[in-house]
CSV table of C-alpha atoms in Angstrom, one decimal:
chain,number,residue,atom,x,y,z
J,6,UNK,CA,105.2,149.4,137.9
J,7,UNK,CA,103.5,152.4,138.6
J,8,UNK,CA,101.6,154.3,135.8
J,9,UNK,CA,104.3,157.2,135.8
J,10,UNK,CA,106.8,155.1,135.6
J,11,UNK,CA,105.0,152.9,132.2
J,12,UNK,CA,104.1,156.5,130.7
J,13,UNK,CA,107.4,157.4,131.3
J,14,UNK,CA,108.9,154.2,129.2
J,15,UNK,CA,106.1,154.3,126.8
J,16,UNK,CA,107.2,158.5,126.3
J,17,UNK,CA,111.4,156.5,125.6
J,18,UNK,CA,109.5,153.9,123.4
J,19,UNK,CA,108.0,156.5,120.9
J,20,UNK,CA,110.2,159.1,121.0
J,21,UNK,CA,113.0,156.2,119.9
J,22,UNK,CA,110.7,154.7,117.3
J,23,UNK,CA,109.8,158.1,115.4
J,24,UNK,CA,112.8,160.4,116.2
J,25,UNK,CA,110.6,162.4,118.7
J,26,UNK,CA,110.0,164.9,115.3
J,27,UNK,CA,106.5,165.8,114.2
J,28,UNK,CA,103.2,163.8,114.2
J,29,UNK,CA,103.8,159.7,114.7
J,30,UNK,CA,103.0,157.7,111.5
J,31,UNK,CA,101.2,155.2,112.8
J,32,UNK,CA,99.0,154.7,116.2
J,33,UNK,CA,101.0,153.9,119.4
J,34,UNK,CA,98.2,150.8,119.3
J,35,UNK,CA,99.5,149.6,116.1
J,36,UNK,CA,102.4,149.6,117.0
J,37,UNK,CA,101.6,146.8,119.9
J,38,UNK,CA,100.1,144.8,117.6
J,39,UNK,CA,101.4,141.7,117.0
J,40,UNK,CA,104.0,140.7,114.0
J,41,UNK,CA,101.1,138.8,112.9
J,42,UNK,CA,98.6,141.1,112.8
J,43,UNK,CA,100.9,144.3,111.5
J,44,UNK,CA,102.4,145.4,114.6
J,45,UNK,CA,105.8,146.2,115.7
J,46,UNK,CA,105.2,143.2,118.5
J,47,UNK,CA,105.4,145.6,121.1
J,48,UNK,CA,104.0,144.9,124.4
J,49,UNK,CA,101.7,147.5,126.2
J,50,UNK,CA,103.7,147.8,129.5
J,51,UNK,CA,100.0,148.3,131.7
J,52,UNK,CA,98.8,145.0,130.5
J,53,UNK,CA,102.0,143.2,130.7
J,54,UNK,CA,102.0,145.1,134.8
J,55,UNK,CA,98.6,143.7,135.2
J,56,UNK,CA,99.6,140.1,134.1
J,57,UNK,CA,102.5,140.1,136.5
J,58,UNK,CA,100.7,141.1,139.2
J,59,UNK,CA,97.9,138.7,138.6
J,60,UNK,CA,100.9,135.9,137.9
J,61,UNK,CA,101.9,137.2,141.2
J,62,UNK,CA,98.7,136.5,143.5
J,63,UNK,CA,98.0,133.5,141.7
J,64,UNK,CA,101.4,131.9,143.1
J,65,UNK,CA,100.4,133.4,146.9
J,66,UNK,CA,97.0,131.7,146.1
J,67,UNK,CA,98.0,128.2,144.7
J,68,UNK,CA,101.7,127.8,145.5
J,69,UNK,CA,103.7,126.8,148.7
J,70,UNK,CA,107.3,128.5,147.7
J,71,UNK,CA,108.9,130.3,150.2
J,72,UNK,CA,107.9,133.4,149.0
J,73,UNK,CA,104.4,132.6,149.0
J,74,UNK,CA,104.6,131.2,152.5
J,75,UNK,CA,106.4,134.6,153.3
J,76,UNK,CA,103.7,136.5,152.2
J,77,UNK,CA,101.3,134.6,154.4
J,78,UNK,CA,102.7,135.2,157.4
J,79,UNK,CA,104.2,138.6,156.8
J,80,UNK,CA,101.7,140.8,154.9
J,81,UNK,CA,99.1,138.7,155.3
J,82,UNK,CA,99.7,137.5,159.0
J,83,UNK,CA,98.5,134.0,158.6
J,84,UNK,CA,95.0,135.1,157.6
J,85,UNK,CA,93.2,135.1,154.3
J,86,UNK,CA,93.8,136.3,151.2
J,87,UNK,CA,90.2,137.4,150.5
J,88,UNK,CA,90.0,139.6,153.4
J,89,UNK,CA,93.2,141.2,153.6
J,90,UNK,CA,92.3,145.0,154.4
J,91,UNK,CA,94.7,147.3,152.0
J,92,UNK,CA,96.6,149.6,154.5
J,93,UNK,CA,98.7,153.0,154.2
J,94,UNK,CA,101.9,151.1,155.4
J,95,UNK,CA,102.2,148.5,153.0
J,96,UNK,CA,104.3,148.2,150.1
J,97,UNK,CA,102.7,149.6,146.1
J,98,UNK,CA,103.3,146.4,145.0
J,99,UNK,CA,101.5,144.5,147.7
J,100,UNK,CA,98.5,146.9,147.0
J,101,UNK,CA,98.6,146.5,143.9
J,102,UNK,CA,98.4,142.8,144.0
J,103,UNK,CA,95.3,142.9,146.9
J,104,UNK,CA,93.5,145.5,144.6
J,105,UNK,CA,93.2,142.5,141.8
J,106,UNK,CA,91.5,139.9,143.9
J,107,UNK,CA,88.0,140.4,142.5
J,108,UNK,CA,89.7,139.7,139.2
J,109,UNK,CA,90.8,137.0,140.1
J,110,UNK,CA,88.1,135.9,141.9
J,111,UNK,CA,85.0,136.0,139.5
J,112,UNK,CA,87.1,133.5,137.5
J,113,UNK,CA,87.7,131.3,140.8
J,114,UNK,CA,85.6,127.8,141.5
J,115,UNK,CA,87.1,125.8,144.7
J,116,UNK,CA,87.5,122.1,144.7
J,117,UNK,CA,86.6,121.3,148.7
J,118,UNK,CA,88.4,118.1,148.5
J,119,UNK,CA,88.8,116.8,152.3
J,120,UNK,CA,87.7,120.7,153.4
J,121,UNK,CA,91.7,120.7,155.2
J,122,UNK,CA,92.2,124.3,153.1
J,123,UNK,CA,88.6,124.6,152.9
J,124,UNK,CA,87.2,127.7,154.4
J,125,UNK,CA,83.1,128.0,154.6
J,126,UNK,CA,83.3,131.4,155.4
J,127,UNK,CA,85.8,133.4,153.3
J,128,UNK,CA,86.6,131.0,149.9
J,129,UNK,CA,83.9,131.9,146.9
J,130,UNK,CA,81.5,129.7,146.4
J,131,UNK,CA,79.7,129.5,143.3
């Protein structure tokens, strides 16, 4: 989701929770705090958008669903992932899911295997 659009549902969230009157009662991050810890067990919609994203290009990364193999030769034009250029005619969500690759890969060590998916030139290496 875009930010507008979380701040926006975040604005419903607290304006439902305290009446919209006066000074809140309680910081917006208690309030996503787990049950556990005190909270409400509200989720912060930006992390929960970044973990769906990420949930997202791990599936184009590791899966072969359709939609992954969609992605692979429509956005991506059977190339590779990690040097997919980001440009003006693609979809916000695409974008949003090419700017998290160096997220994802910091956190990335390849198994060569046989080398068949292999690539020396563009995989990370450690």
């Amino acid at each position: 989701l875009p930010m507008s659009t979380i701040k926006e549902c975040e604005r419903v969230l607290r304006t439902f929770l305290w009446g919209g009157r006066g000074r809140a009662k309680v910081k917006w991050a208690d309030v996503c705090k787990p049950f556990s810890e005190g909270g409400l067990g509200i989720r912060e919609l930006k992390t929960w958008n970044k973990a769906l994203l990420l949930k997202h290009l791990w599936s184009v990364l590791t899966e072969d669903s359709i939609w992954a193999k969609w992605c692979h030769a429509y956005l991506l034009h059977n190339s590779n992932l990690w040097t997919a250029t980001l440009h003006g005619h693609l979809s916000w969500s695409w974008r949003q899911i090419l700017r998290l690759r160096p997220l994802v890969k910091e956190h990335l060590i390849y198994k060569c295997g046989n080398g068949e998916h292999f690539s020396l030139w563009f995989d990370p290496w450690l």
